Amino acid sequence: AGGTLVNDLVLTGITNPPVTGTTAVFGIETQNATNVKMDEKTNVTGVGITAGALANTLISLANSAAGGSGNITVSFQTVNQIPVGGDIEITFPGGADGFVLGAVGASSTGGDITSTLGVTKSGQTVIINLDNAVLAGGTLVNDLVLTGITNPPVSGTSGTFVIETQNATNVKMDEKTDVTGVGITAGALTNTGVSLANATAGGSGNITVSFQT
């Protein structure tokens, strides 16, 4: 009837946009039995779309020693397809006891990502561009290897990481903002030694300690 308030019309089989942000406006229209317009609203406010939740996220170090460097493997599973020109962004813990990003390189060593990869960095974030092939939604990536990054200089568990995917216009698609930190072990001192100026039992004298950090 005219004047009826409808609050429970449920639609199914519709997939949200693959990017975050507020959608464009909707249109709602009523028609009679011969498809002639009766009532309408052409600018129904758009809805907010949040980031998809990346699954199976993991950061692993080939060399976990404080101040060391080596391959760092990044794992994740996408929700939405990353198009050509889209990005994968990995943000490393920073600060005085954080990771140091040098001349970073990236490769998909087992072919989970088929695109060639362009690599840049901004602050503590490594930005990996998909140059010429998409990464399908639902893809499990276990072989994204980064190089040129130095571990924190102290032992313990690092801060958390952030992994985010973006489309070709840098709009966020999927993310995980609290990827578990990694364990950093103590670096191994080398060239260690202790020598005595006076080795006599009960004697005393200078004791020289040697080591290389």
Short mmCIF file of C-alpha atoms in Angstrom, two decimals:
data_model
loop_
_atom_site.label_atom_id
_atom_site.label_comp_id
_atom_site.label_asym_id
_atom_site.label_seq_id
_atom_site.Cartn_x
_atom_site.Cartn_y
_atom_site.Cartn_z
CA ALA A 1 0.00 0.00 0.00
CA GLY A 2 1.02 3.59 -0.42
CA GLY A 3 2.85 4.91 2.61
CA THR A 4 4.19 1.47 3.61
CA LEU A 5 7.63 1.51 5.25
CA VAL A 6 9.73 -1.42 3.99
CA ASN A 7 12.76 -2.28 6.14
CA ASP A 8 13.31 -5.96 5.30
CA LEU A 9 13.74 -6.39 1.55
CA VAL A 10 16.82 -8.62 1.37
CA LEU A 11 18.81 -9.18 -1.85
CA THR A 12 21.27 -12.05 -2.43
CA GLY A 13 23.79 -12.99 -5.09
CA ILE A 14 25.48 -9.58 -5.26
CA THR A 15 29.23 -9.07 -4.78
CA ASN A 16 30.66 -5.90 -3.24
CA PRO A 17 33.15 -3.70 -5.14
CA PRO A 18 36.76 -4.91 -4.82
CA VAL A 19 38.06 -1.63 -3.42
CA THR A 20 37.54 0.31 -0.19
CA GLY A 21 35.77 3.63 0.16
CA THR A 22 32.23 4.91 -0.32
CA THR A 23 30.36 3.63 -3.35
CA ALA A 24 28.51 5.74 -5.85
CA VAL A 25 24.84 6.48 -5.17
CA PHE A 26 22.05 3.96 -5.73
CA GLY A 27 18.70 4.39 -7.46
CA ILE A 28 15.39 2.94 -6.22
CA GLU A 29 12.28 3.02 -8.39
CA THR A 30 8.77 1.55 -8.26
CA GLN A 31 6.71 0.67 -11.33
CA ASN A 32 3.19 -0.46 -12.08
CA ALA A 33 2.26 -3.71 -13.81
CA THR A 34 3.11 -2.28 -17.22
CA ASN A 35 6.55 -1.03 -16.11
CA VAL A 36 5.56 2.62 -15.88
CA LYS A 37 7.49 4.56 -13.26
CA MET A 38 5.57 5.52 -10.13
CA ASP A 39 7.98 6.57 -7.35
CA GLU A 40 11.75 7.00 -7.37
CA LYS A 41 14.85 8.14 -5.52
CA THR A 42 17.88 8.61 -7.78
CA ASN A 43 20.53 9.57 -5.23
CA VAL A 44 20.33 7.04 -2.40
CA THR A 45 23.49 7.51 -0.34
CA GLY A 46 26.34 5.12 -1.16
CA VAL A 47 27.65 2.60 1.36
CA GLY A 48 31.10 2.26 2.88
CA ILE A 49 33.26 -0.66 1.71
CA THR A 50 35.97 -1.86 4.11
CA ALA A 51 39.18 -3.72 3.22
CA GLY A 52 39.06 -7.45 2.65
CA ALA A 53 40.94 -9.46 5.29
CA LEU A 54 44.12 -11.07 3.97
CA ALA A 55 44.46 -14.63 5.29
CA ASN A 56 47.42 -16.94 5.95
CA THR A 57 49.78 -14.01 6.53
CA LEU A 58 53.33 -14.80 7.61
CA ILE A 59 56.77 -13.19 7.56
CA SER A 60 59.76 -15.54 7.83
CA LEU A 61 63.49 -14.81 7.95
CA ALA A 62 66.22 -16.97 6.43
CA ASN A 63 68.65 -15.25 8.84
CA SER A 64 67.14 -14.22 12.19
CA ALA A 65 70.33 -12.80 13.74
CA ALA A 66 70.25 -9.25 15.08
CA GLY A 67 71.77 -6.95 12.47
CA GLY A 68 71.85 -9.75 9.92
CA SER A 69 70.35 -9.84 6.47
CA GLY A 70 69.04 -12.52 4.16
CA ASN A 71 65.94 -13.58 2.27
CA ILE A 72 62.65 -12.54 3.89
CA THR A 73 59.64 -14.55 2.70
CA VAL A 74 56.19 -12.98 2.74
CA SER A 75 53.05 -15.16 2.65
CA PHE A 76 49.41 -14.15 2.29
CA GLN A 77 46.14 -15.13 0.61
CA THR A 78 44.19 -12.51 -1.34
CA VAL A 79 40.46 -11.86 -1.18
CA ASN A 80 40.17 -9.62 -4.23
CA GLN A 81 42.02 -9.79 -7.53
CA ILE A 82 44.95 -7.39 -7.82
CA PRO A 83 44.90 -5.91 -11.33
CA VAL A 84 47.83 -5.10 -13.57
CA GLY A 85 49.38 -1.96 -12.11
CA GLY A 86 48.15 -2.83 -8.64
CA ASP A 87 50.40 -3.08 -5.60
CA ILE A 88 51.36 -5.31 -2.73
CA GLU A 89 52.68 -3.21 0.15
CA ILE A 90 54.58 -4.58 3.15
CA THR A 91 55.34 -2.22 6.03
CA PHE A 92 58.20 -3.18 8.35
CA PRO A 93 58.56 -2.15 12.01
CA GLY A 94 60.75 0.95 12.21
CA GLY A 95 62.41 3.12 14.80
CA ALA A 96 65.85 2.82 16.35
CA ASP A 97 65.37 -0.92 16.86
CA GLY A 98 63.54 -1.59 13.61
CA PHE A 99 64.36 -3.08 10.23
CA VAL A 100 66.51 -1.09 7.80
CA LEU A 101 65.43 -1.05 4.16
CA GLY A 102 68.31 -0.86 1.70
CA ALA A 103 68.27 -1.64 -2.02
CA VAL A 104 65.22 -3.87 -1.79
CA GLY A 105 64.54 -6.56 -4.37
CA ALA A 106 61.53 -8.86 -4.76
CA SER A 107 60.77 -12.08 -6.61
CA SER A 108 58.17 -14.82 -6.60
CA THR A 109 60.59 -17.71 -6.47
CA GLY A 110 58.05 -20.47 -7.09
CA GLY A 111 55.77 -18.64 -9.49
CA ASP A 112 52.81 -17.95 -7.20
CA ILE A 113 52.88 -14.45 -8.68
CA THR A 114 53.25 -14.64 -12.46
CA SER A 115 53.72 -10.92 -13.11
CA THR A 116 57.10 -9.28 -13.29
CA LEU A 117 57.57 -7.15 -10.19
CA GLY A 118 58.59 -3.52 -9.88
CA VAL A 119 59.93 -2.56 -6.46
CA THR A 120 60.06 0.82 -4.74
CA LYS A 121 60.04 1.86 -1.10
CA SER A 122 58.61 4.68 0.96
CA GLY A 123 59.81 4.98 4.53
CA GLN A 124 59.39 1.52 6.08
CA THR A 125 57.07 0.31 3.29
CA VAL A 126 58.11 -1.90 0.38
CA ILE A 127 55.84 -1.31 -2.62
CA ILE A 128 55.66 -4.16 -5.14
CA ASN A 129 53.91 -3.36 -8.42
CA LEU A 130 52.36 -6.01 -10.66
CA ASP A 131 53.74 -4.94 -14.02
CA ASN A 132 52.02 -7.22 -16.50
CA ALA A 133 49.72 -9.86 -14.95
CA VAL A 134 46.90 -9.95 -12.41
CA LEU A 135 46.97 -11.83 -9.11
CA ALA A 136 43.63 -13.57 -8.79
CA GLY A 137 41.40 -13.33 -5.75
CA GLY A 138 41.84 -16.27 -3.40
CA THR A 139 45.46 -16.86 -4.45
CA LEU A 140 47.76 -18.22 -1.72
CA VAL A 141 51.22 -16.68 -2.09
CA ASN A 142 53.97 -18.48 -0.19
CA ASP A 143 57.04 -17.48 -2.17
CA LEU A 144 57.34 -13.68 -2.27
CA VAL A 145 60.99 -13.20 -1.33
CA LEU A 146 62.45 -9.81 -0.40
CA THR A 147 66.16 -8.98 -0.26
CA GLY A 148 68.19 -5.96 0.79
CA ILE A 149 66.65 -5.59 4.25
CA THR A 150 68.65 -5.61 7.50
CA ASN A 151 67.27 -7.06 10.73
CA PRO A 152 66.84 -4.97 13.89
CA PRO A 153 70.05 -4.64 15.95
CA VAL A 154 68.53 -6.16 19.10
CA SER A 155 67.19 -9.62 19.94
CA GLY A 156 63.58 -10.37 20.86
CA THR A 157 60.31 -10.32 18.96
CA SER A 158 59.94 -7.56 16.42
CA GLY A 159 56.93 -5.30 16.11
CA THR A 160 54.05 -6.29 13.86
CA PHE A 161 54.01 -5.93 10.09
CA VAL A 162 51.30 -4.63 7.75
CA ILE A 163 50.44 -6.19 4.38
CA GLU A 164 48.07 -4.35 2.05
CA THR A 165 46.95 -4.74 -1.56
CA GLN A 166 45.86 -1.87 -3.80
CA ASN A 167 44.37 -1.44 -7.24
CA ALA A 168 46.06 0.43 -10.09
CA THR A 169 44.94 3.81 -8.71
CA ASN A 170 46.33 3.05 -5.23
CA VAL A 171 42.97 2.40 -3.59
CA LYS A 172 43.14 -0.18 -0.79
CA MET A 173 41.60 -3.59 -1.48
CA ASP A 174 42.73 -6.14 1.14
CA GLU A 175 44.84 -5.76 4.27
CA LYS A 176 46.19 -7.31 7.45
CA THR A 177 47.38 -4.68 9.90
CA ASP A 178 48.78 -6.93 12.64
CA VAL A 179 50.92 -9.58 10.96
CA THR A 180 52.81 -11.35 13.75
CA GLY A 181 56.32 -10.10 14.45
CA VAL A 182 59.38 -12.31 13.95
CA GLY A 183 61.92 -13.55 16.48
CA ILE A 184 65.34 -11.92 16.31
CA THR A 185 68.21 -13.88 17.83
CA ALA A 186 71.46 -12.49 19.20
CA GLY A 187 74.21 -11.87 16.68
CA ALA A 188 77.28 -14.12 16.94
CA LEU A 189 80.43 -12.40 18.20
CA THR A 190 83.54 -13.54 16.31
CA ASN A 191 87.29 -13.44 16.95
CA THR A 192 86.67 -13.88 20.67
CA GLY A 193 89.53 -14.49 23.10
CA VAL A 194 90.86 -13.80 26.58
CA SER A 195 94.60 -13.42 27.28
CA LEU A 196 96.46 -12.93 30.58
CA ALA A 197 99.48 -10.71 31.08
CA ASN A 198 100.33 -12.90 34.11
CA ALA A 199 99.30 -16.53 33.85
CA THR A 200 100.81 -17.59 37.20
CA ALA A 201 98.48 -19.40 39.61
CA GLY A 202 97.32 -16.87 42.19
CA GLY A 203 98.87 -14.05 40.21
CA SER A 204 97.22 -10.91 38.91
CA GLY A 205 97.72 -8.62 35.97
CA ASN A 206 96.09 -7.20 32.93
CA ILE A 207 93.47 -9.39 31.22
CA THR A 208 92.78 -8.58 27.59
CA VAL A 209 89.42 -9.44 26.08
CA SER A 210 89.01 -9.58 22.29
CA PHE A 211 85.91 -9.84 20.15
CA GLN A 212 84.36 -8.65 16.91
CA THR A 213 80.78 -7.41 16.83
#
